[in-house]
Short mmCIF file of C-alpha atoms in Angstrom, two decimals:
data_model
loop_
_atom_site.label_atom_id
_atom_site.label_comp_id
_atom_site.label_asym_id
_atom_site.label_seq_id
_atom_site.Cartn_x
_atom_site.Cartn_y
_atom_site.Cartn_z
CA MET A 1 64.23 117.38 140.82
CA GLY A 2 60.87 118.23 139.27
CA ARG A 3 57.77 119.31 141.15
CA MET A 4 59.03 118.16 144.50
CA LEU A 5 60.65 121.79 144.74
CA THR A 6 57.30 123.39 144.29
CA ALA A 7 55.83 122.30 147.70
CA LEU A 8 54.97 125.08 150.05
CA ALA A 9 53.30 125.12 153.55
CA LEU A 10 51.78 128.45 154.78
CA ILE A 11 51.38 128.99 158.45
CA ASP A 12 48.66 131.50 159.67
CA ILE A 13 49.99 131.94 163.31
CA ASP A 14 46.93 133.93 164.54
CA ALA A 15 44.47 131.37 163.13
CA GLY A 16 46.70 128.41 164.08
CA THR A 17 46.44 126.75 160.68
CA VAL A 18 48.87 125.27 158.21
CA THR A 19 47.86 125.30 154.45
CA SER A 20 49.65 123.05 151.81
CA THR A 21 49.98 124.62 148.36
CA HIS A 22 52.65 125.19 145.72
CA LEU A 23 55.28 127.83 145.36
CA GLU A 24 53.93 128.91 141.99
CA SER A 25 50.56 129.88 143.63
CA ALA A 26 51.99 131.73 146.49
CA GLN A 27 51.25 135.40 146.77
CA PHE A 28 53.26 137.37 149.27
CA PRO A 29 51.93 140.74 150.32
CA VAL A 30 54.62 143.50 149.34
CA GLU A 31 53.77 145.25 152.51
CA ASP A 32 55.24 142.46 154.64
CA LEU A 33 58.09 143.43 156.74
CA ALA A 34 60.09 140.52 155.68
CA ILE A 35 60.35 141.91 152.09
CA HIS A 36 61.42 145.38 152.62
CA ARG A 37 62.90 145.39 156.14
CA GLY A 38 64.16 141.76 156.51
CA GLU A 39 62.20 141.56 159.71
CA GLY A 40 62.03 137.83 160.19
CA ILE A 41 63.84 134.61 161.03
CA PHE A 42 64.52 131.34 159.36
CA GLU A 43 66.15 127.98 159.77
CA THR A 44 67.20 125.27 157.18
CA VAL A 45 67.18 121.70 158.06
CA LEU A 46 68.74 118.78 156.15
CA VAL A 47 66.44 115.85 155.42
CA SER A 48 67.83 112.42 154.58
CA VAL A 49 65.67 109.82 152.82
CA ASP A 50 66.48 106.21 153.50
CA ALA A 51 67.35 104.56 150.22
CA GLU A 52 65.41 101.18 151.20
CA THR A 53 62.41 102.39 153.12
CA GLY A 54 61.92 105.87 151.87
CA ALA A 55 61.63 107.12 155.39
CA PRO A 56 62.73 110.75 156.13
CA ARG A 57 65.06 111.91 158.90
CA VAL A 58 65.24 115.54 159.80
CA HIS A 59 68.73 116.28 161.18
CA SER A 60 69.41 118.26 164.33
CA GLU A 61 65.55 119.11 164.32
CA GLY A 62 65.40 120.19 168.03
CA PRO A 63 68.49 122.41 168.03
CA HIS A 64 67.27 124.15 164.92
CA PHE A 65 63.95 125.13 166.36
CA THR A 66 65.45 126.13 169.69
CA ARG A 67 67.61 128.54 167.80
CA PHE A 68 64.50 129.60 165.86
CA GLU A 69 62.89 130.52 169.17
CA GLN A 70 66.04 132.31 170.36
CA SER A 71 66.19 134.41 167.20
CA ALA A 72 62.42 135.28 167.59
CA ALA A 73 63.09 136.43 171.20
CA MET A 74 66.07 138.62 170.09
CA LEU A 75 63.83 140.33 167.43
CA ASP A 76 60.98 140.73 169.86
CA LEU A 77 58.92 138.63 167.62
CA PRO A 78 56.10 136.43 168.93
CA ALA A 79 57.09 132.92 170.11
CA PRO A 80 56.83 130.78 167.13
CA PRO A 81 54.26 127.93 167.71
CA ARG A 82 56.39 124.70 167.52
CA GLU A 83 53.50 122.52 166.67
CA LEU A 84 52.56 124.53 163.64
CA PHE A 85 55.99 124.71 162.30
CA GLU A 86 56.55 121.07 162.83
CA GLU A 87 53.35 120.45 160.98
CA ALA A 88 54.41 122.69 158.20
CA VAL A 89 57.80 121.00 157.85
CA ALA A 90 56.21 117.46 157.89
CA ALA A 91 53.72 118.59 155.29
CA VAL A 92 56.57 119.72 152.92
CA ILE A 93 58.46 116.49 153.62
CA THR A 94 55.36 114.33 152.92
CA ALA A 95 54.84 116.26 149.57
CA VAL A 96 58.50 115.65 148.61
CA ILE A 97 58.46 111.94 149.52
CA GLY A 98 55.12 111.44 148.00
CA SER A 99 56.24 113.01 144.62
CA ALA A 100 56.13 110.81 141.67
CA ASP A 101 59.13 112.62 140.44
CA LEU A 102 61.45 111.80 143.47
CA SER A 103 64.39 111.07 141.31
CA THR A 104 66.92 112.59 139.10
CA ALA A 105 69.32 111.33 136.18
CA ARG A 106 71.69 110.31 138.96
CA GLY A 107 69.12 108.12 140.60
CA PRO A 108 66.75 108.39 143.67
CA VAL A 109 66.91 111.57 145.73
CA THR A 110 68.42 110.69 149.03
CA GLU A 111 68.47 114.19 150.68
CA PHE A 112 67.05 117.55 150.42
CA SER A 113 66.58 120.59 152.76
CA VAL A 114 63.56 122.31 154.19
CA ARG A 115 63.72 126.03 154.90
CA TYR A 116 61.25 127.34 157.40
CA ALA A 117 60.72 131.09 158.27
CA MET A 118 58.59 133.59 160.17
CA SER A 119 57.88 137.20 159.43
CA ARG A 120 56.88 139.99 161.85
CA GLY A 121 53.93 140.58 159.45
CA LEU A 122 52.56 143.52 157.59
CA ASP A 123 53.93 147.09 157.99
CA ALA A 124 52.09 149.38 160.39
CA HIS A 125 50.65 151.48 157.48
CA ALA A 126 48.94 148.39 155.88
CA ASP A 127 45.22 148.31 155.95
CA PRO A 128 44.31 145.29 158.22
CA THR A 129 40.66 145.33 157.07
CA ALA A 130 41.52 144.97 153.37
CA HIS A 131 44.07 142.33 154.04
CA ARG A 132 41.59 140.31 156.25
CA ALA A 133 38.99 140.51 153.54
CA ALA A 134 41.53 138.97 151.11
CA GLY A 135 42.49 136.28 153.68
CA VAL A 136 45.83 137.68 154.40
CA PRO A 137 47.00 137.64 158.01
CA HIS A 138 48.01 140.91 159.39
CA GLY A 139 50.26 139.61 162.09
CA ALA A 140 53.23 137.15 162.16
CA ARG A 141 53.18 134.63 159.42
CA GLY A 142 55.34 131.61 158.69
CA TRP A 143 56.21 129.31 155.73
CA ALA A 144 58.20 126.23 154.81
CA PHE A 145 59.39 124.89 151.57
CA PRO A 146 62.00 122.38 150.17
CA ILE A 147 65.30 123.11 148.47
CA GLY A 148 67.39 120.54 146.61
CA VAL A 149 71.02 119.91 147.44
CA THR A 150 73.17 120.91 144.54
CA ASP A 151 75.95 118.97 142.74
CA GLY A 152 78.30 121.78 143.84
CA GLN A 153 77.36 121.58 147.40
CA ARG A 154 77.84 117.71 147.52
CA ALA A 155 81.23 118.11 145.76
CA GLN A 156 82.57 120.54 148.31
CA ARG A 157 82.01 118.09 151.10
CA THR A 158 85.06 116.06 149.71
CA ASP A 159 86.80 118.48 147.28
CA GLY A 160 87.00 121.21 149.89
CA VAL A 161 87.05 125.05 149.42
CA ARG A 162 89.59 127.81 149.15
CA VAL A 163 88.88 130.63 151.69
CA VAL A 164 89.58 134.32 151.89
CA THR A 165 89.39 136.27 155.01
CA LEU A 166 87.13 139.42 155.15
CA ASN A 167 86.91 141.98 157.86
CA ARG A 168 83.52 141.83 159.61
CA GLY A 169 83.58 145.49 160.43
CA TYR A 170 83.21 145.20 164.02
CA ASP A 171 85.21 144.14 167.20
CA ALA A 172 84.62 140.73 168.65
CA TYR A 173 82.06 140.63 171.45
CA VAL A 174 80.51 143.82 170.36
CA GLY A 175 77.12 142.17 170.61
CA GLU A 176 77.43 141.97 174.37
CA SER A 177 77.20 145.82 174.57
CA ALA A 178 75.12 146.29 171.46
CA PRO A 179 72.28 143.75 171.53
CA TRP A 180 70.37 145.70 168.86
CA LEU A 181 72.93 144.46 166.28
CA LEU A 182 71.09 141.00 166.62
CA ILE A 183 74.51 139.17 166.51
CA GLY A 184 73.68 135.56 166.93
CA ALA A 185 70.07 135.87 165.48
CA LYS A 186 69.36 133.97 162.26
CA THR A 187 67.45 136.79 160.47
CA LEU A 188 66.24 137.31 156.94
CA SER A 189 68.63 140.20 156.62
CA TYR A 190 71.21 138.39 154.56
CA ALA A 191 72.40 140.93 152.19
CA VAL A 192 75.81 141.32 153.81
CA ASN A 193 76.39 137.62 153.87
CA GLN A 194 75.53 137.38 150.25
CA ALA A 195 77.80 140.27 149.26
CA ALA A 196 80.68 138.71 151.25
CA ALA A 197 80.19 135.43 149.34
CA ARG A 198 80.28 137.26 146.08
CA HIS A 199 83.28 139.33 146.97
CA ALA A 200 85.08 136.04 147.91
CA VAL A 201 84.31 134.41 144.60
CA ALA A 202 85.46 137.75 142.82
CA GLN A 203 88.87 137.40 144.61
CA GLY A 204 89.15 133.91 143.19
CA ALA A 205 88.12 132.01 146.37
CA ASP A 206 85.25 129.66 146.98
CA GLU A 207 84.15 131.11 150.34
CA ALA A 208 84.64 133.90 152.85
CA LEU A 209 85.67 133.64 156.39
CA PHE A 210 84.81 136.70 158.62
CA VAL A 211 87.43 138.05 160.98
CA SER A 212 86.62 140.71 163.56
CA ASP A 213 88.16 144.25 163.49
CA ASP A 214 90.45 143.16 166.37
CA GLY A 215 91.62 139.93 164.63
CA ILE A 216 89.42 137.25 166.03
CA VAL A 217 88.16 134.72 163.54
CA LEU A 218 84.33 134.45 163.39
CA GLU A 219 82.33 132.40 160.82
CA GLY A 220 81.55 131.95 157.15
CA PRO A 221 78.55 133.75 155.63
CA THR A 222 76.51 130.60 155.96
CA SER A 223 78.82 128.32 158.11
CA ASN A 224 80.87 127.83 161.19
CA LEU A 225 84.47 127.18 161.47
CA VAL A 226 85.93 124.05 163.12
CA ILE A 227 89.62 123.43 163.54
CA GLN A 228 91.60 120.41 164.64
CA ARG A 229 94.59 120.82 166.94
CA GLY A 230 95.91 117.32 167.95
CA ASP A 231 93.21 115.49 169.61
CA THR A 232 91.07 118.66 170.16
CA LEU A 233 88.43 120.36 168.04
CA LEU A 234 88.05 124.04 168.54
CA THR A 235 85.56 126.51 167.17
CA PRO A 236 85.15 130.39 167.70
CA ASP A 237 83.18 131.34 170.84
CA PRO A 238 79.60 132.41 169.70
CA ARG A 239 79.67 135.24 172.09
CA ALA A 240 82.54 136.85 170.01
CA GLY A 241 80.03 137.77 167.22
CA LEU A 242 78.56 134.81 165.39
CA LEU A 243 75.67 132.41 164.93
CA HIS A 244 75.85 129.45 167.33
CA GLY A 245 75.84 126.54 164.76
CA THR A 246 73.58 123.61 165.10
CA THR A 247 75.95 121.48 162.81
CA GLN A 248 78.98 122.65 164.83
CA ARG A 249 77.30 121.33 168.00
CA ALA A 250 76.51 118.06 166.26
CA VAL A 251 80.23 117.69 165.40
CA PHE A 252 81.27 118.44 169.03
CA THR A 253 78.85 115.90 170.33
CA GLY A 254 80.23 113.29 167.99
CA ALA A 255 83.86 114.24 168.74
CA GLU A 256 83.26 113.95 172.53
CA ALA A 257 81.63 110.41 172.08
CA ALA A 258 84.80 109.54 170.04
CA GLY A 259 87.11 110.51 172.95
CA LEU A 260 88.36 113.90 171.43
CA ALA A 261 88.29 117.18 173.41
CA VAL A 262 86.34 120.11 172.29
CA ALA A 263 86.60 123.81 173.12
CA TYR A 264 85.22 127.29 172.28
CA ALA A 265 88.03 129.69 171.87
CA ASP A 266 89.14 133.05 170.42
CA LEU A 267 91.04 131.96 167.44
CA THR A 268 93.25 134.10 165.09
CA ILE A 269 94.10 133.54 161.49
CA ASP A 270 97.45 132.15 162.50
CA ASP A 271 95.56 129.57 164.66
CA VAL A 272 93.62 128.49 161.63
CA LEU A 273 96.86 128.35 159.39
CA GLU A 274 98.65 126.32 162.03
CA ALA A 275 95.65 123.82 162.59
CA ASP A 276 96.11 120.14 161.64
CA ALA A 277 92.83 120.49 159.77
CA ALA A 278 89.92 122.87 159.29
CA TRP A 279 86.37 122.77 158.05
CA LEU A 280 83.38 124.94 157.42
CA VAL A 281 80.23 123.18 158.73
CA SER A 282 76.69 123.97 157.96
CA SER A 283 73.33 122.11 157.75
CA VAL A 284 73.19 121.35 154.06
CA ARG A 285 76.85 121.11 153.03
CA THR A 286 77.57 119.29 156.41
CA ALA A 287 81.40 119.59 156.69
CA VAL A 288 83.46 121.07 153.99
CA PRO A 289 87.38 120.84 154.32
CA VAL A 290 89.22 124.12 154.06
CA LEU A 291 92.18 123.68 151.66
CA GLU A 292 93.55 127.16 151.59
CA VAL A 293 93.19 130.41 153.59
CA ASP A 294 94.39 133.56 151.82
CA GLY A 295 96.39 131.40 149.41
CA LYS A 296 98.09 129.35 152.11
CA THR A 297 97.66 125.64 152.10
CA LEU A 298 96.17 123.76 154.99
CA PRO A 299 96.59 120.01 155.71
CA HIS A 300 93.54 117.79 154.77
CA ASP A 301 92.74 114.34 155.92
CA PRO A 302 89.83 112.74 153.98
CA ALA A 303 89.32 110.23 156.78
CA SER A 304 88.65 112.97 159.39
CA THR A 305 86.36 114.76 157.12
CA SER A 306 84.45 111.53 156.56
CA ARG A 307 84.24 111.21 160.37
CA LEU A 308 82.74 114.59 160.60
CA HIS A 309 80.18 113.67 157.95
CA GLY A 310 79.14 110.61 160.00
CA TRP A 311 78.73 112.60 163.29
CA ILE A 312 76.60 115.17 161.50
CA ARG A 313 74.35 112.60 159.89
CA ALA A 314 73.93 110.82 163.25
CA ALA A 315 72.38 114.08 164.83
#
């Protein structure tokens, strides 16, 4: 997808400015806490491009930023200035839409994602005078850049995935008594999630599904679980120890409008195996049907999956 993927917007929160540049020219100070402590937060939004007009649409834009603000509060970060992050995301989208290379061998690009993030800033031992002289902010900083949607991600939307369950290592609802675990915050500390995804692939699966130590199904490393039971869609209660998904909420909004019941519930692996259908939902992949859990086959209705895709695109 060419140079569209090199767009970058840098946010100097203290100065209240947004600077458009390119990823290849970016220099990130190694003393920043995002690099060696994971002290930061992020969101990833899906952007659709109208095939006729070229107009972009950011899906679930409001819910994403609200969760961004909630994550900041959980980490005791400064409140992210909405107007600066909206300006940064818009600058990246404009750079992508305006790119002369907005096409691939398959035809025009109709979707991509934008990731925006905020770091706590430089470590306490960093010399603020030296960094200011070099034009480097000492406090919280933000950035935004585009990411292409891969063929594999698109294929999973219809082809589905095989899932293996993995122990999350703690009981459900532990976050209520241990808020310092930051359960429910979307932080830059994703090493565990990445390791779980690699372990799932090593086990011959496509995706992992976390289960609490006491047997409650939680979430995937980068997705939420939604199951169908008759005319009801269910998803794990976010308070049990998972991120409250923006895409899951879009699915529930669409389902309620279509006359289906929705509920948050404590689900077990048996609940998933006995479901009429199950999906992993996330911003970029949208809704991915779950075909197997620990080698056991689940029902799959392509029409139902297509309906979920429509609800997510409408948000």
